[in-house]
Amino acid sequence: RAYSYQNASGGYKKSVLNYANAGATSLFTTVEDLSLWAMNFNNIKVGDSTIINKMNKPSMLNNGKTFGVALGQFVGTYKGLKEIQHGGADAGYRSYLTRFPDENFAVVVFSNSAEFNSDKIAHQVVDIYLKDKFKKEDKPHEPKKDIAPGVFAVDPNIFKTYVGEFELRPGFIITVSTADNELFVQATGQPKFALNPTSNTAFLVKGVDAKIEFIPNEGKNIKLLKLHQGGQIMEAPRLKEFDKSAVSLSDFSGKFYSEELSTTFHFNVVENKLVASNSRLSDFNLSPVKEDIFNGEAWFFGQVEFIRNSEKIITGFKVSNGRVRNLYFEKIK
């Protein structure tokens, strides 16, 4: 079977997978076998229409609205066609299963390289097979051509009003910077990309199928960034300016225990950085972004919010990421 790898210094090294992750791992299959499961949604052999329809139905929030998530699947549209999809990533494994039920069509993509973009490759296959079925107002999916600087003239002085940090979700920040009369964006843990303007407030991300839009408030100050990508529009509020150099990192050092996870993290200051350590994990840094709030380099420690008592002494912290919110750790030393 294929093992899990990641790029390292021009070569590859094994990316160790924890097979104890129940539900997310330990399914051994092939693209051919998984395609049988994809076909089962339209030609049911396993289960019945009741469970299949339930799996395809978007879940409902407490306010009565749906948000595109069904049972283990995401329901939406791609170029005017109904799409039901879900991707997977753990260690160096990457996978993507997308279905177009009205077209009786599905694509399954697997890889054992961490750098492989399974979502992108799957949709390139979709573009080949379903190009004649896309809605007329939607163009077939083609790699976006970079717009040459100067096609839309923007006063570079405007760029400085966009510079700053925008929080897409806890622990995931889009940093906007400028250099040599160009604007750049860089998301947490990702490379820096140049922006090409299509208007004074809208920009295409060079080399990426995405668009950035800056939204002014009533006072014409930029307080919100919108990321258009993968058929979704995601909002990122602007973070207030924060003097990171004024943070006393030693205040946040200590030993913290989670009763829910039965695990302990040690926070220590090493070479002017707050470093998190755990007996089962590699060390990673924590960086201050707001008062008493840090972002972690590790995805599972997206955002750490420290808690103080009435005497302003730190008593614990709450950690949140894309899948966990406010997981509590108590300071025990």
XYZ file of C-alpha atoms in Angstrom:
333
model
C 0.000 0.000 0.000
C 1.067 3.615 -0.475
C 2.766 5.287 2.489
C 2.470 8.969 3.415
C 5.121 11.505 2.303
C 5.867 15.219 2.381
C 8.390 17.408 0.570
C 11.565 18.165 2.507
C 14.640 20.018 1.205
C 14.136 18.995 -2.394
C 13.358 15.375 -1.546
C 10.688 13.468 0.308
C 10.385 12.149 3.835
C 7.758 10.015 5.502
C 4.893 11.960 7.033
C 3.920 9.891 10.058
C 0.222 9.109 10.365
C -1.503 8.349 13.660
C -3.748 5.432 12.732
C -5.650 5.854 16.010
C -7.591 8.808 14.552
C -10.939 7.030 14.526
C -13.120 7.924 11.569
C -10.519 9.985 9.747
C -8.072 7.161 8.992
C -7.699 3.399 8.711
C -9.911 3.099 5.640
C -7.884 1.141 3.099
C -9.353 1.427 -0.372
C -8.647 2.283 -4.002
C -10.111 4.864 -6.356
C -11.902 2.031 -8.147
C -13.522 0.733 -4.958
C -14.488 4.204 -3.744
C -16.062 4.893 -7.129
C -18.461 2.020 -6.391
C -19.544 3.893 -3.259
C -20.001 7.073 -5.307
C -22.173 5.168 -7.791
C -24.234 3.783 -4.916
C -25.759 7.216 -4.303
C -27.499 7.110 -7.696
C -27.905 3.346 -8.054
C -28.532 2.166 -4.498
C -27.256 -1.309 -3.620
C -26.096 -0.617 -0.056
C -28.634 1.035 2.253
C -31.915 2.491 1.022
C -33.312 5.750 -0.315
C -34.177 6.979 3.192
C -30.588 7.006 4.437
C -29.172 8.181 1.095
C -31.584 11.138 0.965
C -30.732 11.972 4.562
C -27.018 11.960 3.751
C -27.604 14.347 0.848
C -29.837 16.764 2.769
C -28.145 19.934 4.097
C -28.266 20.238 7.877
C -30.351 22.943 9.504
C -29.169 25.482 12.054
C -31.159 26.557 15.103
C -32.389 29.612 13.177
C -33.912 27.410 10.482
C -31.280 28.154 7.842
C -29.090 25.605 6.084
C -25.384 26.080 5.512
C -24.413 23.558 2.858
C -23.252 20.734 5.126
C -25.005 17.359 5.001
C -24.008 14.116 6.754
C -20.308 13.912 5.937
C -20.757 15.848 2.692
C -20.828 19.429 1.439
C -23.728 20.361 -0.837
C -23.360 23.282 -3.219
C -22.956 24.220 -6.870
C -20.040 24.242 -9.279
C -20.422 26.281 -12.447
C -24.186 26.063 -12.217
C -24.312 22.315 -11.525
C -25.321 20.728 -8.223
C -22.244 19.303 -6.512
C -21.862 17.099 -3.419
C -18.273 16.712 -2.261
C -15.816 16.137 0.544
C -12.043 16.114 0.713
C -9.676 14.465 3.142
C -6.183 15.228 4.428
C -4.101 13.596 7.135
C -0.312 13.428 7.336
C 0.723 13.214 3.649
C -2.466 11.600 2.380
C -4.842 13.650 0.234
C -8.215 12.624 -1.179
C -11.264 14.133 -2.836
C -14.628 12.707 -3.838
C -17.005 14.938 -5.758
C -20.365 13.959 -7.239
C -22.719 15.621 -9.682
C -25.931 13.642 -9.070
C -27.988 15.218 -11.865
C -25.279 14.258 -14.360
C -24.688 10.815 -12.781
C -21.003 11.713 -12.673
C -18.330 11.492 -9.983
C -14.573 11.940 -9.629
C -12.325 10.259 -7.054
C -8.757 11.475 -6.477
C -6.121 10.025 -4.108
C -2.518 11.002 -3.401
C 0.162 10.128 -0.860
C 2.005 13.461 -1.204
C 1.177 16.300 1.194
C 1.701 18.930 -1.526
C -0.885 17.401 -3.875
C -3.971 19.588 -4.426
C -6.695 16.953 -4.737
C -9.511 19.541 -4.938
C -7.884 21.310 -7.891
C -7.087 18.109 -9.793
C -10.589 16.702 -9.265
C -12.199 19.839 -10.684
C -9.835 19.870 -13.653
C -11.200 16.408 -14.476
C -14.753 17.710 -14.003
C -14.017 20.563 -16.415
C -13.022 18.081 -19.116
C -16.039 15.790 -18.830
C -18.813 18.253 -17.989
C -17.731 21.336 -19.928
C -20.714 21.056 -22.281
C -23.150 21.002 -19.348
C -21.984 24.093 -17.525
C -24.527 26.891 -17.457
C -24.133 29.369 -20.301
C -23.368 32.231 -17.961
C -20.493 30.226 -16.480
C -17.335 29.779 -18.495
C -15.557 26.401 -18.586
C -12.906 26.105 -15.925
C -9.600 27.265 -17.341
C -6.461 28.244 -15.487
C -6.804 31.931 -14.736
C -4.401 34.057 -16.694
C -2.583 36.658 -14.699
C -3.735 40.172 -15.446
C -0.718 42.244 -16.303
C -0.093 45.119 -13.892
C -1.460 48.291 -15.393
C -4.564 46.793 -17.050
C -6.500 48.523 -14.288
C -4.571 51.479 -12.950
C -4.695 51.801 -9.176
C -3.035 54.575 -7.229
C -0.378 52.766 -5.134
C -1.156 55.169 -2.292
C -4.418 53.262 -1.856
C -2.480 50.097 -1.036
C -1.402 51.349 2.373
C -5.057 51.503 3.435
C -5.298 47.752 2.782
C -2.142 46.747 4.669
C -2.877 44.802 7.831
C -4.071 41.465 9.184
C -7.505 39.959 8.525
C -8.804 36.964 10.479
C -10.593 34.424 8.284
C -11.159 32.080 11.223
C -9.514 31.524 14.617
C -5.813 31.000 14.005
C -5.999 31.585 10.242
C -4.954 35.100 9.289
C -4.524 36.749 5.893
C -1.701 39.288 6.012
C -1.791 42.073 3.424
C 1.464 43.888 2.644
C 2.889 46.165 -0.033
C 6.270 46.482 -1.743
C 7.478 48.157 -4.943
C 3.988 49.508 -5.719
C 2.470 46.018 -5.557
C 0.049 44.470 -3.090
C 0.614 41.010 -1.578
C -1.350 38.548 0.548
C -0.088 35.706 2.695
C -2.281 33.316 4.673
C -1.114 31.481 7.769
C 1.316 28.722 6.783
C 1.160 29.567 3.075
C 3.415 31.365 0.554
C 3.071 35.046 -0.300
C 1.141 35.897 -3.482
C 0.955 39.114 -5.500
C -2.400 40.717 -6.267
C -3.519 42.052 -9.647
C -6.241 44.741 -9.532
C -9.540 44.512 -11.384
C -10.890 47.604 -9.608
C -9.847 49.866 -6.750
C -11.088 47.323 -4.212
C -11.007 43.950 -6.022
C -7.905 41.914 -6.852
C -7.101 38.553 -8.414
C -4.558 36.444 -6.547
C -1.693 35.813 -8.946
C -1.178 32.082 -9.504
C -4.233 31.068 -7.442
C -7.870 30.665 -8.482
C -9.088 33.231 -5.956
C -10.148 36.854 -5.608
C -9.658 39.316 -2.756
C -12.138 42.131 -2.140
C -11.647 44.955 0.366
C -14.876 46.276 1.889
C -14.944 49.859 3.248
C -17.259 50.841 6.092
C -19.377 53.995 6.218
C -16.283 56.001 7.098
C -14.527 54.507 4.043
C -12.062 52.655 6.272
C -11.218 49.070 5.338
C -12.498 46.848 8.138
C -13.355 43.707 6.160
C -11.746 41.475 3.535
C -13.710 39.003 1.429
C -12.036 35.942 -0.064
C -13.747 34.477 -3.144
C -12.505 30.922 -3.687
C -13.917 27.523 -4.576
C -17.393 28.916 -5.135
C -17.494 30.364 -1.624
C -17.287 33.910 -0.264
C -15.557 34.045 3.117
C -15.341 37.132 5.307
C -12.256 38.127 7.298
C -12.610 41.069 9.713
C -9.594 43.311 10.112
C -7.567 42.842 13.290
C -6.758 45.900 15.351
C -3.128 46.964 15.335
C -1.276 45.257 18.145
C 2.233 45.830 19.513
C 3.554 42.276 19.736
C 6.933 43.437 21.052
C 5.257 44.743 24.219
C 3.956 41.293 25.192
C 5.698 39.674 28.173
C 5.905 36.072 26.961
C 7.003 34.784 30.362
C 3.531 35.620 31.704
C 2.141 32.839 29.525
C 4.618 30.083 30.374
C 3.533 27.148 32.514
C 2.030 23.682 32.577
C -1.535 23.295 31.296
C -3.795 20.244 31.535
C -6.964 19.279 29.636
C -9.235 16.952 31.578
C -11.256 16.277 28.433
C -8.213 15.095 26.456
C -6.172 13.812 29.415
C -3.105 15.549 28.038
C -0.642 18.204 29.181
C 1.098 21.021 27.311
C 4.139 22.902 28.560
C 4.584 26.508 27.404
C 8.141 27.854 27.668
C 9.957 30.922 26.369
C 12.772 29.835 24.030
C 14.832 32.427 22.130
C 12.158 35.101 22.617
C 9.377 32.827 21.394
C 6.607 31.057 23.281
C 7.011 27.352 22.503
C 4.391 24.656 23.141
C 5.578 21.133 23.983
C 3.740 17.840 24.339
C 5.193 14.364 24.883
C 3.518 13.019 21.717
C 4.021 15.986 19.385
C 6.755 18.130 17.881
C 7.273 21.540 19.475
C 5.571 24.512 17.831
C 5.547 28.275 18.343
C 2.738 30.491 19.593
C 2.587 34.093 18.350
C 0.597 36.939 19.970
C -2.059 38.552 17.765
C -4.264 40.310 20.335
C -4.228 40.917 24.057
C -4.027 37.458 25.707
C -4.646 35.756 22.347
C -2.023 33.752 20.425
C -2.023 31.840 17.157
C -0.297 28.469 16.973
C 1.866 27.160 14.146
C 0.175 23.768 14.512
C -3.246 23.624 12.843
C -4.857 22.003 15.879
C -3.773 24.965 18.033
C -5.256 27.560 15.704
C -6.040 30.144 18.366
C -5.259 30.191 22.081
C -7.143 32.564 24.373
C -5.641 32.855 27.854
C -7.938 33.279 30.846
C -7.130 35.492 33.833
C -8.724 35.648 37.262
C -9.809 38.814 39.087
C -6.182 39.421 40.065
C -5.109 39.296 36.383
C -3.248 36.014 36.932
C -3.459 33.451 34.118
C -5.432 30.394 35.208
C -5.795 28.552 31.915
C -6.597 28.921 28.233
C -9.160 27.943 25.604
C -8.021 26.614 22.234
C -10.066 26.791 19.027
C -9.559 25.794 15.398
C -11.714 24.911 12.414
C -13.129 21.849 14.184
C -12.927 22.654 17.896
C -14.123 25.667 19.855
C -13.077 26.705 23.368
C -11.384 23.466 24.461
C -10.282 24.259 28.011
C -6.824 23.721 29.537
C -6.251 24.503 33.222
C -2.945 25.885 34.452
C -1.580 23.443 37.017
C 1.931 24.832 37.496
